[in-house]
Coordinates of C-alpha atoms and ligand atoms in Angstrom, one line a residue:
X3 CA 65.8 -65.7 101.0
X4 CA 68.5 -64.1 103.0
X5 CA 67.5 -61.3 104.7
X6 CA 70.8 -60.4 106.6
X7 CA 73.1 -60.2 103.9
X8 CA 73.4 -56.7 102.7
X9 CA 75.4 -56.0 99.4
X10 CA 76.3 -52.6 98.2
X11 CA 74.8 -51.7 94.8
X12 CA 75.9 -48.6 93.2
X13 CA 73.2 -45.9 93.5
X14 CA 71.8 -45.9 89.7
X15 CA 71.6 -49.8 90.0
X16 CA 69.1 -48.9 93.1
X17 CA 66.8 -46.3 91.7
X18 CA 66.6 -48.7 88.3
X19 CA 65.3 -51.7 91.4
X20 CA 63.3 -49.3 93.6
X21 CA 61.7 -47.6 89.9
X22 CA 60.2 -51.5 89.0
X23 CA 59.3 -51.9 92.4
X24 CA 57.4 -48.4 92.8
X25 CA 55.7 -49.9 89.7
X26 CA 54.8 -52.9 91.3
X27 CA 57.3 -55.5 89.7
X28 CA 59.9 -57.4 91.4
X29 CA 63.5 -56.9 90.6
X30 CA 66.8 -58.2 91.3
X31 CA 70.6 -57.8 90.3
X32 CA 71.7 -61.0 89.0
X33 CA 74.9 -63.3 88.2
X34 CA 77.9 -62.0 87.4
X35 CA 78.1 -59.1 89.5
X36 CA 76.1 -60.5 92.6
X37 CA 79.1 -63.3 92.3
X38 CA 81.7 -60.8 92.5
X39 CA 80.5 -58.7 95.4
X40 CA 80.4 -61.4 96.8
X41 CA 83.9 -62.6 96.4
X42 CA 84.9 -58.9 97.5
X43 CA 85.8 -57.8 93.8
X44 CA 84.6 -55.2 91.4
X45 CA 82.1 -56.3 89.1
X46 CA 82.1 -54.7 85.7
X47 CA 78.0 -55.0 84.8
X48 CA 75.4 -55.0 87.0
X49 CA 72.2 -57.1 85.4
X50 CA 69.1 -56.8 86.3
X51 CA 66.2 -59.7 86.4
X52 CA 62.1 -58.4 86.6
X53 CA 59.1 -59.7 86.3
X54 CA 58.4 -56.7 83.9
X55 CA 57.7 -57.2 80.3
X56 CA 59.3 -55.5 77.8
X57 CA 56.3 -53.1 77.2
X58 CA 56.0 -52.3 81.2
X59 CA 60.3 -52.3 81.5
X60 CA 60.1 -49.6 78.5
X61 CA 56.8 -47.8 80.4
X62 CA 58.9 -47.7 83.8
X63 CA 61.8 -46.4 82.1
X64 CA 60.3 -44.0 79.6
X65 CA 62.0 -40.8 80.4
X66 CA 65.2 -42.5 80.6
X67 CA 68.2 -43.2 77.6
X68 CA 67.1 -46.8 76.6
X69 CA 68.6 -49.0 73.6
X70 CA 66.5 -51.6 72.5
X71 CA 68.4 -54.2 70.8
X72 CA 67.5 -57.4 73.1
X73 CA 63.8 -56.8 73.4
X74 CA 62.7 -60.1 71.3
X75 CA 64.9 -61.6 74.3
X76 CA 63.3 -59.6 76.9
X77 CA 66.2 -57.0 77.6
X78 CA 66.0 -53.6 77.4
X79 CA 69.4 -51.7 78.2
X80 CA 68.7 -49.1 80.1
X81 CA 71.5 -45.6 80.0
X82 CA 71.7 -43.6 83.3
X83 CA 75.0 -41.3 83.5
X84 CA 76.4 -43.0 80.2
X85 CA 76.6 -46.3 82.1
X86 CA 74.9 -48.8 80.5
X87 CA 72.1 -51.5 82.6
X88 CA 70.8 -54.8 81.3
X89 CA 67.3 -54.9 82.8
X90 CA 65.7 -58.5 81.3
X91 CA 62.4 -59.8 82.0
X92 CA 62.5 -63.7 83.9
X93 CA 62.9 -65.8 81.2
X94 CA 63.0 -69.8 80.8
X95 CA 64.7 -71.1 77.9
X96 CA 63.0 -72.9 74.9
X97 CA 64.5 -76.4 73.1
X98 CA 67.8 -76.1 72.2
X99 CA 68.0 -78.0 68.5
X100 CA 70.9 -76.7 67.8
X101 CA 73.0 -76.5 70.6
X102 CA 73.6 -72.7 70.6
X103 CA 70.7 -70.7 70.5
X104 CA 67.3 -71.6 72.6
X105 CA 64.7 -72.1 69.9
X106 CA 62.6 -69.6 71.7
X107 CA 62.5 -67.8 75.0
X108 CA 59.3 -67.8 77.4
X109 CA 58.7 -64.4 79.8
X110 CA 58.0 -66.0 83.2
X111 CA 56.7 -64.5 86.7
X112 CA 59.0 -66.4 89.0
X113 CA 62.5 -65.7 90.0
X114 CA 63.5 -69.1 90.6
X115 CA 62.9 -70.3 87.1
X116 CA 64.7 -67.8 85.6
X117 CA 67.9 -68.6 88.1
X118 CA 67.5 -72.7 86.9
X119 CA 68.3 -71.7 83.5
X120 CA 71.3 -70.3 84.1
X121 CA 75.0 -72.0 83.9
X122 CA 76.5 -72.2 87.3
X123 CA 75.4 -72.1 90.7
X124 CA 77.8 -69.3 91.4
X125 CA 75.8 -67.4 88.5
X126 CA 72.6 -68.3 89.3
X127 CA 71.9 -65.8 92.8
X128 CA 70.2 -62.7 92.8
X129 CA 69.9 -59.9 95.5
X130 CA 67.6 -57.3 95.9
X131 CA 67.9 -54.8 98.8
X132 CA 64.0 -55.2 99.8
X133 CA 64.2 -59.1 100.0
X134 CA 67.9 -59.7 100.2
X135 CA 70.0 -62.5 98.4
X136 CA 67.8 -65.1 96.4
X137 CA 70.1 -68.5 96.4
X138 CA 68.2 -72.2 95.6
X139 CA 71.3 -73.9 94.0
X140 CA 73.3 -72.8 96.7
X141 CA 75.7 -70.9 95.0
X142 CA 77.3 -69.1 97.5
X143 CA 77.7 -72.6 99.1
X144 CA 79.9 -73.2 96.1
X145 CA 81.4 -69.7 95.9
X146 CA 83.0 -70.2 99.4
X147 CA 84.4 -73.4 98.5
X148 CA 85.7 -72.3 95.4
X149 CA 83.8 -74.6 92.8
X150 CA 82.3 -73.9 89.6
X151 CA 79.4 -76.6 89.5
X152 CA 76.0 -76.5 87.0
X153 CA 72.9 -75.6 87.9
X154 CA 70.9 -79.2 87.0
X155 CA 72.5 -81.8 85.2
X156 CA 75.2 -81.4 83.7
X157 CA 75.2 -83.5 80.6
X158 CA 72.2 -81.7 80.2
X159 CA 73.0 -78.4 80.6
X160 CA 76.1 -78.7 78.4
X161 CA 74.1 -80.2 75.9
X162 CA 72.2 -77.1 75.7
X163 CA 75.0 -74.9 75.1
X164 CA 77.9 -76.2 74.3
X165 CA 79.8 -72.9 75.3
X166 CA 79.3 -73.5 78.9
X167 CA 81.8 -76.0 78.8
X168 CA 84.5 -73.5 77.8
X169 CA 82.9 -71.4 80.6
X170 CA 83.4 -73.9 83.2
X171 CA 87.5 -74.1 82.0
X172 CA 86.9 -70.0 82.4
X173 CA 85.5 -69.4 85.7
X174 CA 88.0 -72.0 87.1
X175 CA 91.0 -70.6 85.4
X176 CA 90.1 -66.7 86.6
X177 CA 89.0 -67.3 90.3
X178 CA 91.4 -70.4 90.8
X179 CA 88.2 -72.6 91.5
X180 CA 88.3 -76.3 91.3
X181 CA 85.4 -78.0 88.9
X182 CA 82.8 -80.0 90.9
X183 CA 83.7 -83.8 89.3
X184 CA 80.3 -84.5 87.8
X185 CA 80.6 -81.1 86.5
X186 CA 83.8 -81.9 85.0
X187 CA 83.2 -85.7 83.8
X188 CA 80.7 -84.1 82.3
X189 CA 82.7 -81.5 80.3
X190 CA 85.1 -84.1 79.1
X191 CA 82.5 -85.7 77.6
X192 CA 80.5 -83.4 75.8
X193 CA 83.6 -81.4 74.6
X194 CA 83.4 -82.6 71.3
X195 CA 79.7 -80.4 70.6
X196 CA 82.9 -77.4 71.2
X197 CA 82.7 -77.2 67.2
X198 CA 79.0 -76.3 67.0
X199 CA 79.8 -73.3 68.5
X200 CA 80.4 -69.4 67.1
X201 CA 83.9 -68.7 67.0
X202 CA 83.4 -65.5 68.3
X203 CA 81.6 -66.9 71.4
X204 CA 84.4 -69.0 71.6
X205 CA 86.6 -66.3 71.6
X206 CA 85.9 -64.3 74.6
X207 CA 85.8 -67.2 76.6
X208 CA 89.0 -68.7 75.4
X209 CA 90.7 -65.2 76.0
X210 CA 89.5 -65.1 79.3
X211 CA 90.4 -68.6 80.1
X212 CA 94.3 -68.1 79.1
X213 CA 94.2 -64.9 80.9
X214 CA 93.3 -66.2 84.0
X215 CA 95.2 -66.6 86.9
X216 CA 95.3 -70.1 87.4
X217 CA 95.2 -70.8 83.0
X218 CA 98.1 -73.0 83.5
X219 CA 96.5 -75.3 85.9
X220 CA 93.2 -75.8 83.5
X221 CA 95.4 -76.0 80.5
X222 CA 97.4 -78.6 82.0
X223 CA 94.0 -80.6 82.9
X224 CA 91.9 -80.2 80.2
X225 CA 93.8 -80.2 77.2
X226 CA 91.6 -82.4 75.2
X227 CA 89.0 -79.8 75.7
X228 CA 90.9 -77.0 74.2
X229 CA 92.3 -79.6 71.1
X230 CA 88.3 -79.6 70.1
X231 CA 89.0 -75.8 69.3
X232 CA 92.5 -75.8 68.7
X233 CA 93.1 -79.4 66.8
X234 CA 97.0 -79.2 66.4
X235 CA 97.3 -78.8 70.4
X236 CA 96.2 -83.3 70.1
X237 CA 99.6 -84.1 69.2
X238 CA 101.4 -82.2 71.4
X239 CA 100.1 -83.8 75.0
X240 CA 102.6 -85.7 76.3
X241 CA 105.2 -85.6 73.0
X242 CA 108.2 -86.6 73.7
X243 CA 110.4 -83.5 72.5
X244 CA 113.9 -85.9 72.6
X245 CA 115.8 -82.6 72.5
X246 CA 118.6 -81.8 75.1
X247 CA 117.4 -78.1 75.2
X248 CA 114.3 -78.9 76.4
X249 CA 112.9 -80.8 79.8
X250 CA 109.7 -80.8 79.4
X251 CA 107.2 -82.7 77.2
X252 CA 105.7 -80.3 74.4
X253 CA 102.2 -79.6 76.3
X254 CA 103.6 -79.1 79.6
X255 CA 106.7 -76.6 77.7
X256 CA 103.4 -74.7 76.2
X257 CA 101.9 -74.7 79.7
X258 CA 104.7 -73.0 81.5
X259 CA 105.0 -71.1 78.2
X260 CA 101.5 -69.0 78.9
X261 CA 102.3 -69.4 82.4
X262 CA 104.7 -66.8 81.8
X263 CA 103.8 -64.1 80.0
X264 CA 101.7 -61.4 81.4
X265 CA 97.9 -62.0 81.2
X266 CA 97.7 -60.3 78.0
X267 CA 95.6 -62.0 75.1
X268 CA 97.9 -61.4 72.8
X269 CA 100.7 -62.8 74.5
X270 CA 98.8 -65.8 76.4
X271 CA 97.4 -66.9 72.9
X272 CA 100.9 -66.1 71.0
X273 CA 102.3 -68.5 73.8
X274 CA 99.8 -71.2 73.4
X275 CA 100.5 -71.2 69.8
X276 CA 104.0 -70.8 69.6
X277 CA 105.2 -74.2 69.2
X278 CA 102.1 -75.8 67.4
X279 CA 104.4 -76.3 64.2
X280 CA 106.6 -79.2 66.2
X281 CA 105.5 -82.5 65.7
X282 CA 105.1 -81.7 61.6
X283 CA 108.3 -79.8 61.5
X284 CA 110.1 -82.8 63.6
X285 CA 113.1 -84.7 62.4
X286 CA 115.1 -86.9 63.8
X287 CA 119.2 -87.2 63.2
X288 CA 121.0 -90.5 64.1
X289 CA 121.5 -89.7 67.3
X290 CA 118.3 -89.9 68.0
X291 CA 118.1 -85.9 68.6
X292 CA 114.7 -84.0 67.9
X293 CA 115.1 -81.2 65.2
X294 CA 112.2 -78.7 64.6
X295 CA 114.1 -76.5 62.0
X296 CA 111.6 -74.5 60.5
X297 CA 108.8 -74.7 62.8
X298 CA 107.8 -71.1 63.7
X299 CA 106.4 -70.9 60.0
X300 CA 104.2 -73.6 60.6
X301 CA 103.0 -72.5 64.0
X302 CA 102.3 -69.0 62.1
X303 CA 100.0 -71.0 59.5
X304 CA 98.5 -72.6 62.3
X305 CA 98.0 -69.6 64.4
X306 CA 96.9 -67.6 61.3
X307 CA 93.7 -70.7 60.9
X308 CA 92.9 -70.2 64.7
X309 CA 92.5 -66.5 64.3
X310 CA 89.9 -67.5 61.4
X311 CA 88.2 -69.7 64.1
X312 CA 87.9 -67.6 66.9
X313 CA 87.1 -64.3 64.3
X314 CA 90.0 -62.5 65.5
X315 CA 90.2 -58.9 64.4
X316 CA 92.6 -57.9 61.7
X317 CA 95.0 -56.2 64.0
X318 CA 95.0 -58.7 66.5
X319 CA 95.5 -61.7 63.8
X320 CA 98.6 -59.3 62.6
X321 CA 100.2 -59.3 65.7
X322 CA 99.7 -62.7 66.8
X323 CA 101.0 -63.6 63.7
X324 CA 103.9 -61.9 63.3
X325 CA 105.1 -62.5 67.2
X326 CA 104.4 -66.4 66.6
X327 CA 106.6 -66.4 63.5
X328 CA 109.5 -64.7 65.4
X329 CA 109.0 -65.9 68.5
X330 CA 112.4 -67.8 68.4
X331 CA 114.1 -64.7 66.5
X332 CA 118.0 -64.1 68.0
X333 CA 118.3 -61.6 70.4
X334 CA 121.7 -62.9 71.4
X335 CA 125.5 -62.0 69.3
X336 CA 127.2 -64.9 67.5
X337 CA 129.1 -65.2 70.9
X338 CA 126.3 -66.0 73.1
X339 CA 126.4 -62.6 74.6
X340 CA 123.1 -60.7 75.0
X341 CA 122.7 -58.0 72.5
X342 CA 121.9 -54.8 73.4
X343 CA 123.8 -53.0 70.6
X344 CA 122.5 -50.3 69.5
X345 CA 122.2 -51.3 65.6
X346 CA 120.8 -54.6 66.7
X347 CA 118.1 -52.9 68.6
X348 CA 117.4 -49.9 66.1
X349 CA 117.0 -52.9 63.4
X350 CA 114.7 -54.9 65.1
X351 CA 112.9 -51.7 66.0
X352 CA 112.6 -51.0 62.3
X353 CA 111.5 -54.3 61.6
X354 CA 108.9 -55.0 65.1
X355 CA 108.0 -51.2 66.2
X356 CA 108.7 -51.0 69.9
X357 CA 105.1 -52.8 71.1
X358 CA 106.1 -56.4 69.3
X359 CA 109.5 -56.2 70.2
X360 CA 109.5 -55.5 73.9
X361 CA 106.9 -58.3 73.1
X362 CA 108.8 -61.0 71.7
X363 CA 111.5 -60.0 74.9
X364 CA 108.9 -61.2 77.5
X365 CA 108.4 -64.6 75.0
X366 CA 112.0 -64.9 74.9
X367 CA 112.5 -65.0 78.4
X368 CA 109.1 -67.4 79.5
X369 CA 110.1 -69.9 76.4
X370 CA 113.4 -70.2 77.6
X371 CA 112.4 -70.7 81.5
X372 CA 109.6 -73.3 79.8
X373 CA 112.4 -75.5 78.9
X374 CA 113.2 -76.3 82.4
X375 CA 117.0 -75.6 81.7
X376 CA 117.5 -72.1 82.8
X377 CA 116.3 -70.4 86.0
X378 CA 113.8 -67.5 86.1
X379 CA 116.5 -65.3 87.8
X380 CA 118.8 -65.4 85.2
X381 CA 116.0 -65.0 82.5
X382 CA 114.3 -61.7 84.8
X383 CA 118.2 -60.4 85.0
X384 CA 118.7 -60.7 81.1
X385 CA 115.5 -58.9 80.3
X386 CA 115.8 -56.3 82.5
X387 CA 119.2 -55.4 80.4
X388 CA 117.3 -55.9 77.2
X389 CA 114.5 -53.6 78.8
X390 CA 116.7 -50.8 80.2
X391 CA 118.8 -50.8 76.6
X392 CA 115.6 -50.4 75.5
X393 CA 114.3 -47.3 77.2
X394 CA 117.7 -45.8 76.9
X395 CA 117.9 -45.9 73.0
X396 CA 114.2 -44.4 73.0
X397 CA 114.7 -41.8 75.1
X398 CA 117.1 -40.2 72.6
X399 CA 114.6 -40.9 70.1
X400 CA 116.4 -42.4 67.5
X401 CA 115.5 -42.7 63.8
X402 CA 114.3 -46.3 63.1
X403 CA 111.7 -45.8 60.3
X404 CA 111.8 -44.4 56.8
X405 CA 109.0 -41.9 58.7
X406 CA 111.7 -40.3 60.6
X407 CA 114.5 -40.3 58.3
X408 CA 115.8 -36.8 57.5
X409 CA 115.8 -36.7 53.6
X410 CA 112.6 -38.2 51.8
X411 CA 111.9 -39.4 48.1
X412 CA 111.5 -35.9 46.6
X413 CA 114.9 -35.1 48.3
X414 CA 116.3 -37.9 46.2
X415 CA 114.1 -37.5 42.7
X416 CA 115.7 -33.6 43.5
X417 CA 119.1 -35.4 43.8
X418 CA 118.8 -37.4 40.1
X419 CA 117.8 -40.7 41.2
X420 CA 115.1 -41.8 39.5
X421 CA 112.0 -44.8 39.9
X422 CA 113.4 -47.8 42.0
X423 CA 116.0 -46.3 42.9
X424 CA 114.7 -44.0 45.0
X425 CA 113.6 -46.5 47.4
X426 CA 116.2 -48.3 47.4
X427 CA 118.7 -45.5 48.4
X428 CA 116.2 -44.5 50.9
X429 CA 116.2 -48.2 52.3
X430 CA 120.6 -47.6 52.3
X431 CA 120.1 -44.6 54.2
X432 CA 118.1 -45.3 56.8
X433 CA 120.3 -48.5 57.8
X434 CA 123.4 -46.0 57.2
X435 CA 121.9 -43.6 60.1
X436 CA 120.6 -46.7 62.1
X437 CA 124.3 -48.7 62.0
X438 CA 125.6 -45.4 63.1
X439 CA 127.8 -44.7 60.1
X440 CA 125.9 -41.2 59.1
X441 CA 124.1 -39.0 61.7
X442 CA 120.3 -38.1 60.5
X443 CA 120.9 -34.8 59.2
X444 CA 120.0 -34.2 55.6
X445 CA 123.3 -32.8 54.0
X446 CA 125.6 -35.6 55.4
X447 CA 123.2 -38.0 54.1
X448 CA 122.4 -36.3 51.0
X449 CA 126.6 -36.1 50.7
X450 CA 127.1 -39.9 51.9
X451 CA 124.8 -41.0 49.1
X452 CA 127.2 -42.0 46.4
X453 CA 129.3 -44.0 48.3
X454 CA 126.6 -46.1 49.3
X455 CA 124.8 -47.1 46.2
Ligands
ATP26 P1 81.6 -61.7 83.4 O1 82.1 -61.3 84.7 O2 82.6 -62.2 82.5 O3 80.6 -60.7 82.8 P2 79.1 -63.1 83.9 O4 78.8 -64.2 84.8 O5 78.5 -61.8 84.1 O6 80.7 -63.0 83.9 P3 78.0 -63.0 81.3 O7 78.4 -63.7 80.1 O8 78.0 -61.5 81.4 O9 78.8 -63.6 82.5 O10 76.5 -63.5 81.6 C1 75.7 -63.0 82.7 C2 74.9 -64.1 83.4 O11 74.1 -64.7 82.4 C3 75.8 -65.2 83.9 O12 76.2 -64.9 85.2 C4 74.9 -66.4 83.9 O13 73.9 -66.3 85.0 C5 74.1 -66.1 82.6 N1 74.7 -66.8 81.4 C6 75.6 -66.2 80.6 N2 75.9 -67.1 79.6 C7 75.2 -68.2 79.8 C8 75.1 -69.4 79.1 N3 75.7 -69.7 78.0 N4 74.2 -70.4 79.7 C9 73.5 -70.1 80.8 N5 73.6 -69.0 81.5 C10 74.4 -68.0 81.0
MG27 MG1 78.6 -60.0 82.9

């Protein structure tokens, strides 16, 4: 134990430790958030480790808010000031038959085993203020060189769980740390037990992977470990693109693809997507160019079976979907020129809403500095115009969607026009008022309809 080190725990995370120890128990915050004070950052849970059992945690807490959903587990979440606190008596874990969940769980009296089963050495300390910061894998040894390592063996220990090789990849790609080699050989090897996992595991650690700040470093070293989740991402290491628009190989164009978006999950995951449609969209003319007409609808199909993997939710599938597809869309005039028009940008309002397509303007720009051909400079410059044209058509606050248009169907069925036409005069209108030819006021429209139809 380390006695000198003092960490500061928020005050309701102290009364819940000095509660179990008035009671006689030990107790200890543990992993995630003792890792992160220590690193100097926020954590965003505190967890709690006792040598309570569920009956004494619930005994100890009796007059407080508790939820018991984890119980059979040994967790009892505990509610002070609408906050909520994992309290979880020391644990072991049984066999692991099928490499997701431990067959059983067995309560336990000693801090130490309950540190052993956990993944990492940087998530395996605890801290209590009475006996100060419980370490025996030497974690913060490991913190302060910046390496994830496992606690154990690590064949082992992925064997277990397979997820805790995608949360290796994670930890690295948030806090920039390096894996510890036996670590990683291991990792490599065992990737392929990936598919035994639940994609909605899978999911939060994938998200948090590409949103990490050093994602394009693990992406660009581990690539066979994402293709055991992502299969179409195997042809695309090291493919030869042939195509004078593009420098880079396909995987390392993805790369700087994610690389440069924000650290969205939406965008990061549109990004790692995008081009997954190449290689079976790729032909080949007699000069030996590569062509990949048609590709985005591919990558769509492709992205639409990943969001079935990882269980995406419907309105994050949408959205993915729909900025994959049109991730290539022109924002550009037949002359090269960019567009900022206002009828351009009122249409692809109409068609995107003004989240997807200030969206697709940030893929634009990183897929086009991916290529290696064009500088970040120029790209920044060109969406800051697209941005700024942007916020100056929207602050007059146009009329882009049927929604807003100033006559509606009853105005027409008043008007004469009757079943399909209704909507399709509707349709004329609005792209009347949007290409500028009829202001949004219901006489002129109502008086501009004949000569449209
Ligand atoms: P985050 O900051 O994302 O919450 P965390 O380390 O707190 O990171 P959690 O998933 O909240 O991660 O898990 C809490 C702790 O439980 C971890 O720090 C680790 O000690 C342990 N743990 C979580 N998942 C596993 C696992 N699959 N195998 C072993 N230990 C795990
Ligand atoms: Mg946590």
């Amino acid at each position: 134990m380390n006695c000198e080190l003092i960490l500061q725990l928020p005050a309701p995370v102290a009364s819940l430790l000095a509660r179990l120890n008035g009671a006689g128990f030990s107790a200890y915050v543990v992993g995630g958030c003792v890792r992160d004070t220590l690193l100097g950052l926020q954590p965003h849970d505190w967890d709690i480790c006792t040598s309570a059992l569920p009956e004494q945690m619930q005994q100890v807490f009796h007059d407080l808010h508790t939820v018991e959903t984890g119980l059979k587990h040994g967790t009892l979440t505990v509610v002070v000031d609408h906050v909520p606190y994992e309290v979880t008596t020391f644990r072991v874990d049984g066999d692991y038959t099928d490499h997701r969940h431990p067959d059983s769980v067995h309560f336990v009296d000693n801090l130490t085993e309950d540190l052993a089963r956990r993944d990492f050495t940087v998530n395996a300390m605890a801290y209590s203020p009475e006996t100060g910061l419980a370490d025996p894998f030497h974690g913060r040894q490991d913190l302060s060189a910046n390496l994830i390592r496992c606690v154990g063996e690590a064949e082992k220990r992925f064997d277990e769980d397979a997820l805790r090789i995608l949360r290796a990849l994670r930890f690295a790609a948030v806090y920039d740390f390096a894996i510890e080699p036996s670590t990683s050989a291991a990792l490599r090897k065992m990737a392929p037990d990936l598919s035994r996992v639940a994609g909605e595991r899978i999911r939060e650690e994938l998200l948090k992977l590409l949103c990490g700040k050093a994602a394009g470093r693990i992406l660009r070293d581990y690539p066979e470990v994402l293709a055991e989740i992502i299969p179409e991402i195997r042809p695309m290491i090291g493919y030869d693109q042939q195509n004078h628009h593009h420098s880079y190989d396909l995987w390392e164009h993805t790369v700087r693809g994610v690389e440069g978006v924000p650290a969205d999950p939406v965008l990061r995951l549109t990004m790692l997507l995008h081009d997954t449609g190449k290689p079976a969209a790729r032909t080949t003319d007699e000069k030996g160019e590569g062509h990949y007409k048609g590709h985005p609808k591919i990558s769509e199909q492709i992205a639409r079976k990943t969001a079935d993997v990882l269980h995406l939710d419907n309105a994050f599938r949408d959205r993915l979907c729909n900025l994959v597809l049109h991730h290539d869309i022109p924002l550009r005039t037949d002359s090269g020129a960019i567009n900022t028009d206002r009828s351009f940008l009122l249409r692809r309002l109409n068609r995107f809403g003004e989240q997807d397509l200030r969206a697709i303007f940030l893929i634009h720009r990183s897929d086009r500095i991916a290529t290696g051909y064009t500088t970040a400079k120029r790209e920044d410059a060109r969406l800051q115009e697209r941005m700024a044209a942007l916020d100056a058509l929207l602050a007059e606050q146009p009329c882009f969607t049927l929604k807003n248009l100033a006559v509606n169907g009853r105005d027409l069925l008043a008007a004469g026009l009757k079943g399909k036409a209704v909507g399709e005069a509707l349709q004329l209108l609005l792209e009347a008022v949007m290409d500028g030819k009829v202001p949004n006021e219901k006489a002129a429209l109502l008086d501009a309809l004949p000569s449209l139809m």
